[in-house]
Amino acid sequence: MQHLSNPFRGTGLGDLSGAPAPSTNAETVAALLARCPAHAATPLVDAPSLAERAGVGALLVKDERGRMGLGSFKALGAAYVIACDAVATGTEDLSTSLSGRTYITASAGNHGMSVAAGARVFGAKAVVHIAETVPESFAERLRAKGAEVVRAGAEYEASMALAAQSAEANGYILLSDSSWPGYMDRPHRLMEGYLQMAAEALDQCPAAPTHVFLQAGVGGLAGAVAALVRKRLGDAPRIVVVEPDAAPAIFDSIEAGRFVSTTGPVSAMGRLDCKEASLIALTGLSRDADDCLLISEDEAAATLAPMAEAGLEGSESGVAGVAGLLAADPGMLGLGPEARVLCFLSEGPA
């Protein structure tokens, strides 16, 4: 485990190519999701055995495995953007409101499922680029949702670059869960969808958390949750961002004081194995997060069994926030018997 205190807490990094901070407009998200028959709040689970293992007073885990039947929090992202597009057409029959449109993305996991599901509901098409390392079982899940699957690139970043090229060449709508110079609007709205998960968790907590541990790939989940925590609870909770040491995109950028691309081996935390941060997420997290942690492959893997024993079976990516808590130095982060920790189980087993 490696630790970094964020020297930019409260101010954020300097110029990040005009990237806005994450949205905190949770009310708009809730109003749209209230119209969706598949929507229901996910549970917040008390995990006393894990709290004891971590040496904290309480650990509450927001369980996103059942989110809208898609198996992860990502159901709140791309599908939310597509739903907003459908409503904006003013068409009475939303099921055909996006007929003729094609959404294209790259995905290492659940984001592609959200694009595919959202497109299917509103009559659009979906094309999902996946890297060579993505299992064929995931490709089959995408096809079952009606997506066209394209194998492209050795890793996620290469797949996304090729998806962007295809979007421009074919007139498709690029729908990434990351952001970069010149591409901000759709990922900003996509992160806004994640506010539903954060709002539910905060509403369900019996008392305000003292610590919030958030796993990060490009940083969308972490950036959205952190922004709403700060809006609702102010400076009190200590927000800790957890990344694989093979993909320290947030960590290295905050350490450098500017956006940097990172390199590293392929991580078993596949959905977090992102070598570049979303600029929107980095803008928010450099302002809102107190600490960054890097965890090893072994630390993530060691968390699977105790999570499963607590009835919270997940993947290495899904349990990474809890893995960060278990690996952390308590004295360094102010953890102890009085701590009330909030974590997120972002997906089920791979």
Coordinates of C-alpha atoms in Angstrom, one line a residue, residues 55-295:
G55 CA -10.4 -1.9 13.5
V56 CA -13.2 0.6 12.9
G57 CA -16.4 1.2 14.7
A58 CA -18.7 0.6 11.7
L59 CA -18.4 -0.2 8.0
L60 CA -21.3 0.4 5.7
V61 CA -21.1 -1.0 2.2
K62 CA -23.4 0.3 -0.6
D63 CA -24.1 -2.8 -2.6
E64 CA -24.5 -2.0 -6.4
R65 CA -24.6 -5.5 -7.7
G66 CA -28.3 -5.4 -8.3
R67 CA -28.5 -1.9 -9.9
M68 CA -31.3 -2.0 -12.5
G69 CA -30.5 -5.6 -13.4
L70 CA -27.1 -4.7 -14.9
G71 CA -24.9 -5.8 -12.1
S72 CA -23.0 -2.6 -11.3
F73 CA -23.3 1.1 -10.6
K74 CA -22.5 1.8 -14.3
A75 CA -26.2 1.3 -15.0
L76 CA -26.6 4.9 -13.7
G77 CA -24.1 6.3 -16.2
A78 CA -24.3 5.8 -19.9
A79 CA -27.9 4.7 -19.8
Y80 CA -28.7 8.0 -17.9
V81 CA -27.1 10.0 -20.7
I82 CA -29.0 8.2 -23.4
A83 CA -32.3 8.6 -21.4
C84 CA -31.6 12.3 -21.2
D85 CA -31.1 12.4 -25.0
A86 CA -34.4 10.5 -25.5
V87 CA -36.4 12.9 -23.3
A88 CA -34.8 15.9 -25.1
T89 CA -36.3 14.7 -28.4
G90 CA -39.8 15.5 -27.1
T91 CA -41.1 12.3 -28.7
E92 CA -44.1 10.8 -27.1
D93 CA -43.0 7.2 -27.6
L94 CA -39.6 7.1 -26.0
S95 CA -39.0 3.5 -27.0
T96 CA -38.4 4.7 -30.6
S97 CA -37.2 8.3 -29.8
L98 CA -33.6 7.6 -30.8
S99 CA -34.2 5.4 -33.8
G100 CA -31.4 6.0 -36.3
R101 CA -28.8 7.0 -33.8
T102 CA -25.7 4.9 -33.0
Y103 CA -23.8 5.2 -29.7
I104 CA -20.2 4.0 -29.7
T105 CA -17.8 3.5 -26.8
A106 CA -14.9 1.4 -25.5
S107 CA -15.3 -0.6 -22.4
A108 CA -13.3 -2.9 -20.1
G109 CA -16.5 -3.9 -18.3
N110 CA -19.8 -2.6 -17.2
H111 CA -19.8 0.8 -19.0
G112 CA -20.4 -1.0 -22.2
M113 CA -23.4 -2.9 -20.8
S114 CA -24.9 0.5 -19.8
V115 CA -24.5 1.9 -23.3
A116 CA -25.9 -1.3 -24.8
A117 CA -28.9 -1.4 -22.4
G118 CA -29.7 2.3 -22.8
A119 CA -29.5 2.3 -26.6
R120 CA -31.8 -0.8 -26.7
V121 CA -34.5 0.8 -24.5
F122 CA -34.7 3.9 -26.7
G123 CA -34.4 2.4 -30.1
A124 CA -30.8 3.3 -30.9
K125 CA -27.9 1.1 -31.8
A126 CA -24.7 0.4 -29.7
V127 CA -21.2 -0.4 -30.9
V128 CA -18.7 -1.3 -28.1
H129 CA -15.0 -1.6 -28.7
I130 CA -13.2 -4.0 -26.3
A131 CA -9.5 -4.6 -25.9
E132 CA -7.7 -7.8 -26.6
T133 CA -7.5 -8.5 -22.9
V134 CA -11.3 -8.4 -22.2
P135 CA -12.8 -11.9 -21.8
E136 CA -15.0 -13.3 -24.5
S137 CA -17.7 -14.0 -21.9
F138 CA -18.1 -10.2 -21.6
A139 CA -18.4 -9.8 -25.3
E140 CA -21.2 -12.4 -25.3
R141 CA -23.0 -10.4 -22.5
L142 CA -22.8 -7.3 -24.7
R143 CA -24.1 -9.1 -27.7
A144 CA -27.0 -10.4 -25.6
K145 CA -28.0 -6.7 -25.0
G146 CA -28.0 -6.1 -28.7
A147 CA -24.6 -4.4 -29.0
E148 CA -22.2 -4.8 -31.9
V149 CA -18.9 -5.8 -30.4
V150 CA -15.5 -4.8 -32.0
R151 CA -12.2 -6.2 -30.8
A152 CA -9.8 -3.3 -31.1
G153 CA -6.6 -2.3 -29.3
A154 CA -4.2 -3.9 -26.9
E155 CA -5.6 -2.0 -23.9
Y156 CA -8.6 0.2 -22.9
E157 CA -6.9 3.5 -24.0
A158 CA -6.2 2.1 -27.5
S159 CA -9.8 0.8 -27.8
M160 CA -11.2 4.3 -26.8
A161 CA -9.0 6.0 -29.4
L162 CA -10.2 3.7 -32.1
A163 CA -13.8 4.2 -31.0
A164 CA -13.4 7.9 -31.3
Q165 CA -12.0 7.6 -34.8
S166 CA -14.9 5.4 -35.8
A167 CA -17.4 7.9 -34.3
E168 CA -16.0 10.6 -36.4
A169 CA -15.8 8.5 -39.6
N170 CA -19.3 7.1 -39.3
G171 CA -21.3 9.9 -37.6
Y172 CA -21.8 7.9 -34.5
I173 CA -22.2 9.4 -31.0
L174 CA -19.2 8.8 -28.8
L175 CA -20.2 8.0 -25.3
S176 CA -17.2 7.6 -23.1
D177 CA -17.1 7.5 -19.3
S178 CA -13.8 9.5 -19.4
S179 CA -13.2 13.1 -20.4
W180 CA -10.3 14.9 -22.2
P181 CA -9.7 18.2 -23.9
G182 CA -12.7 19.0 -26.2
Y183 CA -14.8 16.1 -24.8
M184 CA -16.6 17.1 -21.7
D185 CA -20.4 17.4 -22.0
R186 CA -21.4 13.8 -22.2
P187 CA -19.0 12.5 -19.5
H188 CA -20.1 15.3 -17.2
R189 CA -23.7 14.2 -17.5
L190 CA -22.7 10.6 -17.2
M191 CA -21.0 11.2 -13.9
E192 CA -24.1 13.1 -12.8
G193 CA -26.0 9.9 -13.1
Y194 CA -23.7 8.3 -10.4
L195 CA -25.1 10.9 -7.9
Q196 CA -28.1 8.7 -7.4
M197 CA -25.9 6.1 -5.8
A198 CA -24.2 8.6 -3.6
A199 CA -27.5 10.3 -2.6
E200 CA -29.0 6.9 -1.7
A201 CA -26.0 6.0 0.4
L202 CA -25.9 9.2 2.4
D203 CA -29.7 9.0 3.0
Q204 CA -29.4 5.4 4.2
C205 CA -26.5 6.1 6.6
P206 CA -27.8 6.1 10.2
A207 CA -25.1 8.6 11.0
A208 CA -22.7 10.7 8.9
P209 CA -19.6 8.7 7.9
T210 CA -16.3 9.9 9.2
H211 CA -14.4 8.3 6.3
V212 CA -15.4 7.5 2.7
F213 CA -13.2 5.1 0.6
L214 CA -13.7 5.3 -3.1
Q215 CA -12.1 3.1 -5.8
A216 CA -11.1 4.8 -9.0
G217 CA -10.3 3.9 -12.6
V218 CA -10.8 7.0 -14.7
G219 CA -12.3 8.4 -11.5
G220 CA -16.0 8.8 -12.4
L221 CA -17.5 7.0 -9.4
A222 CA -15.0 8.6 -7.0
G223 CA -15.4 12.1 -8.4
A224 CA -19.2 12.1 -8.4
V225 CA -19.5 10.6 -4.9
A226 CA -16.9 12.9 -3.4
A227 CA -18.5 16.0 -4.8
L228 CA -21.9 15.1 -3.3
V229 CA -20.3 14.2 0.0
R230 CA -18.7 17.6 0.2
K231 CA -21.9 19.3 -0.8
R232 CA -24.0 17.6 1.9
L233 CA -21.5 17.0 4.7
G234 CA -18.8 19.6 4.1
D235 CA -15.2 19.1 5.2
A236 CA -15.9 16.6 8.0
P237 CA -15.6 13.2 6.2
R238 CA -12.1 12.1 5.2
I239 CA -12.3 11.0 1.5
V240 CA -9.8 8.4 0.4
V241 CA -9.3 7.5 -3.3
V242 CA -8.1 3.9 -3.9
E243 CA -6.4 2.8 -7.1
P244 CA -4.4 -0.2 -8.3
D245 CA -0.6 0.4 -8.1
A246 CA -0.6 -0.8 -11.7
A247 CA -2.8 2.2 -12.8
P248 CA -2.1 5.2 -10.5
A249 CA -3.8 7.8 -12.7
I250 CA -5.3 10.0 -9.9
F251 CA -2.4 9.4 -7.5
D252 CA 0.4 10.3 -10.0
S253 CA -1.4 13.4 -11.3
I254 CA -2.0 14.8 -7.8
E255 CA 1.6 14.0 -6.9
A256 CA 2.8 15.7 -10.0
G257 CA 0.5 18.7 -9.6
R258 CA -0.8 18.3 -13.2
F259 CA -2.4 15.7 -15.4
V260 CA -0.1 12.9 -16.3
S261 CA -0.4 9.6 -18.2
T262 CA 0.7 6.5 -16.3
T263 CA 2.0 3.2 -17.3
G264 CA 2.0 -0.2 -15.7
P265 CA 1.2 -3.9 -16.1
V266 CA -2.3 -5.3 -16.6
S267 CA -4.2 -5.3 -13.3
A268 CA -6.7 -8.0 -12.1
M269 CA -8.7 -4.9 -11.1
G270 CA -9.7 -4.7 -14.7
R271 CA -12.4 -2.1 -14.4
L272 CA -9.9 0.1 -12.5
D273 CA -7.0 -0.6 -14.9
C274 CA -7.1 2.9 -16.5
K275 CA -3.8 4.7 -17.1
E276 CA -5.3 8.1 -17.6
A277 CA -7.7 10.0 -15.4
S278 CA -10.9 11.7 -16.6
L279 CA -10.2 15.4 -16.5
I280 CA -13.6 16.1 -14.9
A281 CA -13.0 13.5 -12.2
L282 CA -9.4 14.8 -11.6
T283 CA -10.7 18.3 -11.3
G284 CA -13.2 17.2 -8.6
L285 CA -11.0 14.8 -6.7
S286 CA -8.0 17.1 -6.5
R287 CA -10.3 19.5 -4.7
D288 CA -12.4 17.0 -2.7
A289 CA -10.2 14.0 -1.7
D290 CA -8.0 14.1 1.3
D291 CA -5.8 11.0 0.5
C292 CA -4.9 8.7 -2.3
L293 CA -3.9 5.0 -1.8
L294 CA -2.4 2.5 -4.2
I295 CA -3.1 -1.1 -3.4

